[in-house]
Amino acid sequence: MRLTRHHELFRTSVRSVLERECAAVEDWEREGAMPVHDLYRTLGEEGLLGLTLPVEHGGLGLDLGYSYVWARELGRVASGSPAMSLSVQTDIVLPLLVAAGSGRVVEDFVRPAVRGELVAALAATEPGGGSDLAAVRTTAVPDGDDLVLDGRKAFITHGSVADFAVVLCHLTTPDTAASGLDSLALVVVPTDLPGVRRERYSAKLGNRACDHGGLDLAGVRVPREYALGEPGSGYEWLTRVFTRERAFLAAVATSRAERALAGALARARGRGVLGRPLAEHQAIAFALAELDAELALVEEYTGAVFQLLDEDRPALRQASIAKLRATRLERDAAEAQLRVYGGEGYLDGGPVERAWRDARAGALAGGADEALLHLIAGHLSTDH
Ligand SMILES: Cc1cc2nc3c(=O)[nH]c(=O)nc-3n(C[C@H](O)[C@H](O)[C@H](O)COP(=O)(O)OP(=O)(O)OC[C@H]3O[C@@H](n4cnc5c(N)ncnc54)[C@H](O)[C@@H]3O)c2cc1C
């Protein structure tokens, strides 16, 4: 991504906002919750929730380089939770609503969400499976001017705190079957409607401050204008959402890997065994050098994916590759950091073990590793 002096000035200012507003992140992790609505209002006032959205919808109308810098700075925070939470709002749901939503969707959801008054969720995964779109069972059936939704969603970031969710479902009539890619649709559902039941997951491996939960929808009625895009375009929109989401998660993971590697290096230089710092033992020096080399490549590649997105070029394969490698690198760097910290890294509640726990989500959220490999393998058979 070609970054200018303006992007770098933005980096400096967003870094200081995040240092100030996420100063209590260690407490949030201990408590297992972050004050998401308060945080969003403050970040909304700073203009950070609509960086790349059009000015006429309340955004700042900036290029994707700002989204890249935003992701990289979120990845520098001491826990993965703020990045996981904010990615859903700024780079998954809101760009989708602007691109595919009706005027009413923009009025009812985009403007207030850019101000930080509403918190968004993307509800695609179901208890029956997240990797396989054929597992989607949730339906939206037209009834007069409304759609009536029934189904269950699982593992949703913001599942119990979101004010609205974009729900992946099959848009069907009473006579058509709820299956196949053609009937997939994305429908905006306010979570305070009758028939919506929210469940909070209280015990999780990582990203403990970030809310995750399930959503049950039983006869939930929304206006037809809350369906996104033209009928039959749900799969195409989902593909676009996944592309930007994966690029963003790759940029976040790049910074989280960088952070863990820096932590590992500092410890390896300061801790000695057999009369020499750990960093001077070849086994450790080479392990850290491997990570450093991979970081240089991942950083460059992820930046290039953002450049493709900024030029509005197709990039699902490239974004999937970036996410696969960057999140894997984050896990490897967190593992290396844990290793050089010895027994101290094993203690609960510290940044070292938290980085290791948080990194595991990268193999699932935004697409499981094998789901990404399945997609990349599919391109192998068509492109070669
Ligand atoms: C922290 C976190 C946040 C999340 N946030 C959201 C969210 O906001 N919205 C949302 O909709 N979902 C969210 N998810 C769900 C996530 O998208 C799913 O967990 C993921 O898609 C995998 O689906 P699954 O858990 O049902 O596992 P399954 O689909 O049952 O897959 C299980 C395992 O099978 C393997 N596998 C998958 N596909 C293949 C394949 N093609 N070949 C071989 N092996 C394969 C993988 O190892 C995978 O882990 C989140 C998950 C986590 C952990």
mmCIF file of N, CA and C in Angstrom, residues 36-37 40 85 88-89 93 109 117-123 156-167 189-193 196-200 211-215:
data_model
loop_
_atom_site.group_PDB
_atom_site.id
_atom_site.type_symbol
_atom_site.label_atom_id
_atom_site.label_comp_id
_atom_site.label_asym_id
_atom_site.label_seq_id
_atom_site.Cartn_x
_atom_site.Cartn_y
_atom_site.Cartn_z
ATOM 1 N N VAL A 36 -18.189 -1.338 25.333
ATOM 2 C CA VAL A 36 -18.185 -1.171 23.886
ATOM 3 C C VAL A 36 -18.968 0.070 23.431
ATOM 4 N N HIS A 37 -20.114 0.330 24.059
ATOM 5 C CA HIS A 37 -20.902 1.489 23.609
ATOM 6 C C HIS A 37 -20.199 2.814 23.934
ATOM 7 N N TYR A 40 -17.226 3.189 21.547
ATOM 8 C CA TYR A 40 -17.640 3.502 20.178
ATOM 9 C C TYR A 40 -18.082 4.967 20.058
ATOM 10 N N SER A 85 -13.354 -6.481 17.874
ATOM 11 C CA SER A 85 -14.636 -5.772 17.962
ATOM 12 C C SER A 85 -14.772 -4.734 16.852
ATOM 13 N N VAL A 88 -15.389 -5.450 12.979
ATOM 14 C CA VAL A 88 -16.763 -5.772 12.542
ATOM 15 C C VAL A 88 -17.500 -4.494 12.141
ATOM 16 N N GLN A 89 -17.327 -3.464 12.949
ATOM 17 C CA GLN A 89 -18.060 -2.211 12.685
ATOM 18 C C GLN A 89 -17.499 -1.481 11.456
ATOM 19 N N VAL A 93 -19.136 -4.514 8.467
ATOM 20 C CA VAL A 93 -20.575 -4.215 8.303
ATOM 21 C C VAL A 93 -20.830 -2.872 7.614
ATOM 22 N N PHE A 109 -29.248 2.927 10.039
ATOM 23 C CA PHE A 109 -28.120 2.225 10.668
ATOM 24 C C PHE A 109 -26.757 2.876 10.431
ATOM 25 N N GLU A 117 -23.259 5.410 17.894
ATOM 26 C CA GLU A 117 -24.473 5.236 18.712
ATOM 27 C C GLU A 117 -25.040 3.823 18.593
ATOM 28 N N LEU A 118 -24.669 3.126 17.512
ATOM 29 C CA LEU A 118 -25.121 1.743 17.327
ATOM 30 C C LEU A 118 -23.911 0.841 17.102
ATOM 31 N N VAL A 119 -23.993 -0.354 17.669
ATOM 32 C CA VAL A 119 -22.922 -1.346 17.507
ATOM 33 C C VAL A 119 -23.440 -2.470 16.595
ATOM 34 N N ALA A 120 -22.611 -2.857 15.628
ATOM 35 C CA ALA A 120 -23.032 -3.802 14.588
ATOM 36 C C ALA A 120 -22.481 -5.199 14.818
ATOM 37 N N ALA A 121 -23.148 -6.186 14.211
ATOM 38 C CA ALA A 121 -22.629 -7.558 14.156
ATOM 39 C C ALA A 121 -22.870 -8.119 12.772
ATOM 40 N N LEU A 122 -22.043 -9.092 12.385
ATOM 41 C CA LEU A 122 -22.294 -9.866 11.172
ATOM 42 C C LEU A 122 -22.597 -11.291 11.625
ATOM 43 N N ALA A 123 -23.814 -11.745 11.363
ATOM 44 C CA ALA A 123 -24.236 -13.058 11.863
ATOM 45 C C ALA A 123 -24.359 -14.031 10.696
ATOM 46 N N ILE A 156 -21.032 -15.314 17.288
ATOM 47 C CA ILE A 156 -21.080 -13.997 16.662
ATOM 48 C C ILE A 156 -20.359 -12.957 17.525
ATOM 49 N N THR A 157 -19.380 -12.281 16.927
ATOM 50 C CA THR A 157 -18.730 -11.165 17.624
ATOM 51 C C THR A 157 -19.794 -10.080 17.842
ATOM 52 N N HIS A 158 -19.932 -9.610 19.065
ATOM 53 C CA HIS A 158 -20.977 -8.656 19.486
ATOM 54 C C HIS A 158 -22.349 -9.317 19.602
ATOM 55 N N GLY A 159 -22.361 -10.677 19.611
ATOM 56 C CA GLY A 159 -23.653 -11.380 19.623
ATOM 57 C C GLY A 159 -24.593 -10.918 20.713
ATOM 58 N N SER A 160 -24.089 -10.575 21.884
ATOM 59 C CA SER A 160 -25.016 -10.180 22.958
ATOM 60 C C SER A 160 -25.050 -8.673 23.202
ATOM 61 N N VAL A 161 -24.224 -7.892 22.487
ATOM 62 C CA VAL A 161 -24.238 -6.428 22.724
ATOM 63 C C VAL A 161 -24.623 -5.624 21.486
ATOM 64 N N ALA A 162 -24.677 -6.262 20.319
ATOM 65 C CA ALA A 162 -24.940 -5.507 19.086
ATOM 66 C C ALA A 162 -26.349 -4.914 19.117
ATOM 67 N N ASP A 163 -26.468 -3.725 18.528
ATOM 68 C CA ASP A 163 -27.794 -3.107 18.380
ATOM 69 C C ASP A 163 -28.481 -3.609 17.117
ATOM 70 N N PHE A 164 -27.680 -4.038 16.156
ATOM 71 C CA PHE A 164 -28.268 -4.662 14.970
ATOM 72 C C PHE A 164 -27.271 -5.668 14.399
ATOM 73 N N ALA A 165 -27.808 -6.630 13.671
ATOM 74 C CA ALA A 165 -26.950 -7.640 13.057
ATOM 75 C C ALA A 165 -27.319 -7.790 11.588
ATOM 76 N N VAL A 166 -26.291 -7.960 10.753
ATOM 77 C CA VAL A 166 -26.540 -8.323 9.353
ATOM 78 C C VAL A 166 -26.559 -9.839 9.323
ATOM 79 N N VAL A 167 -27.726 -10.395 9.005
ATOM 80 C CA VAL A 167 -27.956 -11.835 9.146
ATOM 81 C C VAL A 167 -27.901 -12.520 7.778
ATOM 82 N N VAL A 189 -31.076 -6.833 10.881
ATOM 83 C CA VAL A 189 -32.065 -7.131 11.928
ATOM 84 C C VAL A 189 -31.708 -6.360 13.204
ATOM 85 N N PRO A 190 -32.539 -5.383 13.595
ATOM 86 C CA PRO A 190 -32.321 -4.734 14.897
ATOM 87 C C PRO A 190 -32.517 -5.769 16.006
ATOM 88 N N THR A 191 -31.664 -5.756 17.004
ATOM 89 C CA THR A 191 -31.701 -6.841 17.992
ATOM 90 C C THR A 191 -32.676 -6.583 19.138
ATOM 91 N N ASP A 192 -33.379 -5.428 19.100
ATOM 92 C CA ASP A 192 -34.371 -5.195 20.157
ATOM 93 C C ASP A 192 -35.784 -5.580 19.702
ATOM 94 N N LEU A 193 -35.897 -6.244 18.563
ATOM 95 C CA LEU A 193 -37.223 -6.606 18.044
ATOM 96 C C LEU A 193 -37.776 -7.833 18.773
ATOM 97 N N VAL A 196 -36.226 -11.769 18.936
ATOM 98 C CA VAL A 196 -34.756 -11.899 18.965
ATOM 99 C C VAL A 196 -34.330 -12.252 20.387
ATOM 100 N N ARG A 197 -33.569 -13.331 20.514
ATOM 101 C CA ARG A 197 -33.026 -13.694 21.821
ATOM 102 C C ARG A 197 -31.506 -13.752 21.713
ATOM 103 N N ARG A 198 -30.840 -13.053 22.644
ATOM 104 C CA ARG A 198 -29.372 -12.990 22.588
ATOM 105 C C ARG A 198 -28.768 -13.805 23.712
ATOM 106 N N GLU A 199 -27.679 -14.493 23.392
ATOM 107 C CA GLU A 199 -27.001 -15.298 24.408
ATOM 108 C C GLU A 199 -25.542 -14.851 24.464
ATOM 109 N N ARG A 200 -24.999 -14.703 25.669
ATOM 110 C CA ARG A 200 -23.603 -14.276 25.808
ATOM 111 C C ARG A 200 -22.735 -15.466 26.183
ATOM 112 N N ASP A 211 -17.046 -9.130 23.128
ATOM 113 C CA ASP A 211 -18.274 -9.905 23.310
ATOM 114 C C ASP A 211 -18.456 -10.924 22.173
ATOM 115 N N HIS A 212 -18.841 -12.122 22.541
ATOM 116 C CA HIS A 212 -19.253 -13.136 21.569
ATOM 117 C C HIS A 212 -20.512 -13.800 22.081
ATOM 118 N N GLY A 213 -21.377 -14.175 21.161
ATOM 119 C CA GLY A 213 -22.605 -14.815 21.615
ATOM 120 C C GLY A 213 -23.402 -15.394 20.469
ATOM 121 N N GLY A 214 -24.572 -15.914 20.836
ATOM 122 C CA GLY A 214 -25.472 -16.500 19.845
ATOM 123 C C GLY A 214 -26.714 -15.641 19.696
ATOM 124 N N LEU A 215 -27.374 -15.798 18.558
ATOM 125 C CA LEU A 215 -28.614 -15.053 18.291
ATOM 126 C C LEU A 215 -29.677 -16.058 17.852
#
